Coordinates of C-alpha atoms and ligand atoms in Angstrom, one line a residue:
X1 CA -15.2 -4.9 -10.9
X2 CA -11.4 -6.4 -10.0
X3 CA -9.6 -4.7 -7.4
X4 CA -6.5 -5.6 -6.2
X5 CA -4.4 -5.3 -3.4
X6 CA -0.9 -4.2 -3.6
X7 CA 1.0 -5.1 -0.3
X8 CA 4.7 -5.0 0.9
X9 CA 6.9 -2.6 3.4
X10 CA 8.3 0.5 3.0
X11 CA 10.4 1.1 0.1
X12 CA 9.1 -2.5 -1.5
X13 CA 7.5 -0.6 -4.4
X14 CA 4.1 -0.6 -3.7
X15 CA 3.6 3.4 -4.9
X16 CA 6.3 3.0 -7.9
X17 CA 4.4 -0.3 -8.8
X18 CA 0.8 0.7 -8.6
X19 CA 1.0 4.0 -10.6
X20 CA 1.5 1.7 -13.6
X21 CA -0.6 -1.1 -12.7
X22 CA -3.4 1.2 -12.8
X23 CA -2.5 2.7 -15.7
X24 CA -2.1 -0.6 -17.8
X25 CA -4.8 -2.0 -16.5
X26 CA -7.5 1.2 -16.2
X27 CA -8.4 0.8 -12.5
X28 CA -8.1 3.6 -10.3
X29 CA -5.1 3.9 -8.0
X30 CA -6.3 4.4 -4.4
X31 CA -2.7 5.2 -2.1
X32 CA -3.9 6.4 1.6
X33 CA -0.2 7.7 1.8
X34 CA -0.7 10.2 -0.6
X35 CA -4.0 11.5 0.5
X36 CA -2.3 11.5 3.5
X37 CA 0.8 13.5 2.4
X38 CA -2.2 15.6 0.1
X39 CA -3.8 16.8 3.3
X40 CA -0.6 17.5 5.0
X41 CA 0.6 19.9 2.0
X42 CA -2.8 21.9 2.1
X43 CA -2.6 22.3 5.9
X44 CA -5.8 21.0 6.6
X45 CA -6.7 20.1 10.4
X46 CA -6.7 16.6 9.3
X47 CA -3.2 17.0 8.2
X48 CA -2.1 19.1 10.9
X49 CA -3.5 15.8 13.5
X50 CA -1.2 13.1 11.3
X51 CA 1.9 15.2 10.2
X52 CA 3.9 14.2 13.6
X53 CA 2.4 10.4 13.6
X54 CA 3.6 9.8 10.0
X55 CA 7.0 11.6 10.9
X56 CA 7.8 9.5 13.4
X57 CA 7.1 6.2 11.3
X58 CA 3.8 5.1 13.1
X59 CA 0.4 4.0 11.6
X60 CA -2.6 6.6 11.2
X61 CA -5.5 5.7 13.5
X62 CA -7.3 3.2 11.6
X63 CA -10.5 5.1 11.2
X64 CA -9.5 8.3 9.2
X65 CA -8.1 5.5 6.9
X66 CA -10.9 4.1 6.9
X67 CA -13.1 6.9 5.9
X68 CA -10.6 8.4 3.7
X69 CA -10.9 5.0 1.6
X70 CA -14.8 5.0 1.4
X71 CA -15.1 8.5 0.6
X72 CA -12.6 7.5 -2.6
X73 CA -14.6 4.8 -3.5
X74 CA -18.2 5.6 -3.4
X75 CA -16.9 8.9 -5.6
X76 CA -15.7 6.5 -8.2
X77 CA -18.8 3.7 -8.6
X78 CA -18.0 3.9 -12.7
X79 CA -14.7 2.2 -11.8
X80 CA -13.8 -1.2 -13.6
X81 CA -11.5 -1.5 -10.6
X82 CA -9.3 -0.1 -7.9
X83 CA -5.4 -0.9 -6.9
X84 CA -5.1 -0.1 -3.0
X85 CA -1.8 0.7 -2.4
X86 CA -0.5 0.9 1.5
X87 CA -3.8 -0.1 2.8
X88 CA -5.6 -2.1 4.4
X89 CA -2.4 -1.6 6.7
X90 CA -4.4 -3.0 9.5
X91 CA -6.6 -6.2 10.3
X92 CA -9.2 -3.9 11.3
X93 CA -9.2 -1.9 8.4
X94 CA -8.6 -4.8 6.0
X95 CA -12.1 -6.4 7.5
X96 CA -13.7 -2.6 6.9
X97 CA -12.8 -2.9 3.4
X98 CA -14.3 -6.4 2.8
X99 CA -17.4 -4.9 4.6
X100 CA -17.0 -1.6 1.7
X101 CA -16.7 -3.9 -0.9
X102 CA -19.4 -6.6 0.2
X103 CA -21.7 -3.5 0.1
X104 CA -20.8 -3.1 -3.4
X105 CA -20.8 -7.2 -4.3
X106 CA -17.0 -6.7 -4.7
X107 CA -14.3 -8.3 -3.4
X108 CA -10.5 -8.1 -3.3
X109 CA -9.9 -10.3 -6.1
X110 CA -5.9 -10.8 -5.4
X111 CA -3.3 -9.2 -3.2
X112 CA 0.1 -8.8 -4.8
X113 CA 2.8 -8.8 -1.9
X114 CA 6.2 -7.4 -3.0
X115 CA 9.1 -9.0 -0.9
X116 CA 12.4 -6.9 -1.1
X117 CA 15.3 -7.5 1.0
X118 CA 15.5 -5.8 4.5
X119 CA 18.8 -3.4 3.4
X120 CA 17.8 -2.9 0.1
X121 CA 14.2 -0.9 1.7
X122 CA 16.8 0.9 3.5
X123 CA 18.5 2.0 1.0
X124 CA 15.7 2.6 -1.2
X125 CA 13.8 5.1 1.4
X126 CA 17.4 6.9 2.2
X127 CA 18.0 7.3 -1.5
X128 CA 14.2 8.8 -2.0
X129 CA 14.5 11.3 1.0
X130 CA 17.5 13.4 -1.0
X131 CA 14.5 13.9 -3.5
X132 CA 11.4 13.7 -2.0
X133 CA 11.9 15.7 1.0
X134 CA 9.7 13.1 3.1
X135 CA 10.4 13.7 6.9
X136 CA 9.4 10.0 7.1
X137 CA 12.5 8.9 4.9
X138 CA 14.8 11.4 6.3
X139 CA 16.6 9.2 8.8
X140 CA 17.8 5.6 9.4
X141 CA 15.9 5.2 12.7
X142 CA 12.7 6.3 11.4
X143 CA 12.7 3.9 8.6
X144 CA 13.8 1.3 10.8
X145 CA 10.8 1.7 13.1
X146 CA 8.3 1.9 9.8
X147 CA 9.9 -1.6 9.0
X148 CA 9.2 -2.5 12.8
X149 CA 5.6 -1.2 12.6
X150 CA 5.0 -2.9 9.0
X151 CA 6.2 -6.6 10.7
X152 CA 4.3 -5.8 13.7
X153 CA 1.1 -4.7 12.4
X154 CA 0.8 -5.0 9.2
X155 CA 2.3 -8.7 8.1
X156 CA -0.7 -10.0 10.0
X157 CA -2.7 -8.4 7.3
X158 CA -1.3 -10.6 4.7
X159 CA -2.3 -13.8 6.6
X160 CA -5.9 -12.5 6.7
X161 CA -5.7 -12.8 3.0
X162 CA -3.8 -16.0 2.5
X163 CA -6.8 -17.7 4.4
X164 CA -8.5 -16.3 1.8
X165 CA -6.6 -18.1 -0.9
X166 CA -6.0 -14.2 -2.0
X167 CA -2.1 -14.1 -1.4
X168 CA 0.2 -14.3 -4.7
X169 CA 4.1 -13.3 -3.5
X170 CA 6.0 -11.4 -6.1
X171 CA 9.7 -10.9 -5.9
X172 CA 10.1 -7.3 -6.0
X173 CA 13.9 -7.3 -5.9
X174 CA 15.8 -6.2 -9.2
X175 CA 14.6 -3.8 -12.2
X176 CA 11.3 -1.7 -11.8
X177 CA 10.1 -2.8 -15.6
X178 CA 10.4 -6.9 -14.9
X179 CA 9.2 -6.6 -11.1
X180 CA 6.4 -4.3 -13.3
X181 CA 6.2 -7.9 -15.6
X182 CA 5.8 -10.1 -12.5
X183 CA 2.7 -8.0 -11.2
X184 CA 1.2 -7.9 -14.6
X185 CA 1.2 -11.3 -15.6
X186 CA -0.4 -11.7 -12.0
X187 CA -3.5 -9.2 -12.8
X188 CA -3.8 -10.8 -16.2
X189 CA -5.1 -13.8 -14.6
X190 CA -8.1 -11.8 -13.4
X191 CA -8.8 -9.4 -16.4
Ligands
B4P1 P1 3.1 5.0 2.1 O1 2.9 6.3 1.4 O2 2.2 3.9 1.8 O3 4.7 4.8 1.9 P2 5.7 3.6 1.9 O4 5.3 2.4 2.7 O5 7.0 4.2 2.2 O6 5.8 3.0 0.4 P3 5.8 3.8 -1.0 O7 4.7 3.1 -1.7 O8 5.7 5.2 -0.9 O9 7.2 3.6 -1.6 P4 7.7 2.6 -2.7 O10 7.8 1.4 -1.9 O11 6.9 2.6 -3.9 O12 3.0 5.3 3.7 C1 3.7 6.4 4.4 C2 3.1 6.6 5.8 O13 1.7 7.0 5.7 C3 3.1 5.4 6.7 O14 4.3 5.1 7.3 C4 1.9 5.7 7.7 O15 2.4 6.6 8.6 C5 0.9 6.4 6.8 N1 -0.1 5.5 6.2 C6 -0.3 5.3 4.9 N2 -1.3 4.4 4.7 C7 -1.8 4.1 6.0 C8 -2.8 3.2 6.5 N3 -3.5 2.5 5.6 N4 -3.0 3.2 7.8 C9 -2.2 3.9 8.6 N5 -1.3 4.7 8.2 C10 -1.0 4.8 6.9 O16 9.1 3.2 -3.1 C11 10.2 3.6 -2.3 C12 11.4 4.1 -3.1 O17 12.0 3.0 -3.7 C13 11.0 5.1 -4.2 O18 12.0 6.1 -4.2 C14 11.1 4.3 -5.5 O19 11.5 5.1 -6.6 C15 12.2 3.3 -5.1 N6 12.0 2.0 -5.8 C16 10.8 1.3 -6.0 N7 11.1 0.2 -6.7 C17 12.4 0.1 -6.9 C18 13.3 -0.8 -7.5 N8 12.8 -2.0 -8.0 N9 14.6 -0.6 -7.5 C19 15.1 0.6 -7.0 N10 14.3 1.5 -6.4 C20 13.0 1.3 -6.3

């Protein structure tokens, strides 16, 4: 099994990116934003509890993440592989997935961090909300305080791994097919 992480902030790419990763490469795409956004759109209590936390740009509480991920994972054993995209978002839950994974005799095998220029996420995330309707694009501030959130919490999680010897940056500036190049050439190395 190879699984690999695929890191950045907001509006880096990391969704856009691992979509096709996993498809290219046949690992299975694990995004704890979507199941996140999935439980929202069917209303469930667990969606009801994060709507107004993801709305207002701030982190999940690290164990529905947590359990969301291993639920995903021990469903799909026959995987050759998983791309985790937007989590471990944590140092807490990136030492829970080691733990998952050690209980498999995985491991994260790389993590791809996409670095983007600050007003280019900006613009990105304001240019998605006139499509995707995401309350969490919808406004300057709110994206500003994801980007706040992601620096605060988050960037730590990417020195966890380059202690590791895991960390491979990837500039994720410029056109979604050679940023999509970068990251492949990267997983090539592993597969
Ligand atoms: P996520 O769903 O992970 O969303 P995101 O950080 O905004 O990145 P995303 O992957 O969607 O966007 P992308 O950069 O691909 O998280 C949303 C929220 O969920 C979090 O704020 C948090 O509240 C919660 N959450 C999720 N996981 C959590 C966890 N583990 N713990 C706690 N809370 C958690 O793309 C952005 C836009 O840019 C798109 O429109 C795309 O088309 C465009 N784009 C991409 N690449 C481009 C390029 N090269 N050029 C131009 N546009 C590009």
């Amino acid at each position: 099994m190879v699984n690999f992480l695929v890191f950045g902030p907001p509006g880096s790419g990391k969704g856009t990116q691992s979509v096709q990763l996993a498809e290219r490469f046949n690992l299975v795409h694990l995004s704890t934003g979507d199941m996140l956004r999935d439980e929202i759109g069917a209303a469930t209590d667990l969606g009801e509890r994060v709507k107004s936390i993801m709305a207002a740009g701030e982190l999940v509480p690290d164990d529905i993440v947590i359990a969301m991920i291993a639920s995903r994972i021990d469903s799909r054993g026959d995987a050759a592989g998983f791309i985790f995209d937007g989590f471990p978002r944590t140092c807490d839950q990136a030492m829970a997935l080691d733990r998952m994974l050690a209980d498999r005799s995985a491991l994260i095998n790389l993590m791809l961090v996409l670095e983007v220029e600050h007003e280019e996420l900006v613009r990105r995330l304001l240019s998605r909300a006139e499509v995707s309707g995401r309350a969490d694009d919808a406004n300057r501030e709110v994206i500003e305080r994801r980007i706040e959130v992601y620096m605060e919490k988050t960037e730590p999680v990417a020195q966890y791994y380059r202690k590791l010897k895991k960390y491979r940056a990837i500039n994720g500036m410029g056109d979604i097919s050679d940023i999509f190049e970068r990251l492949s050439v990267a997983v090539k190395e592993f597969i």
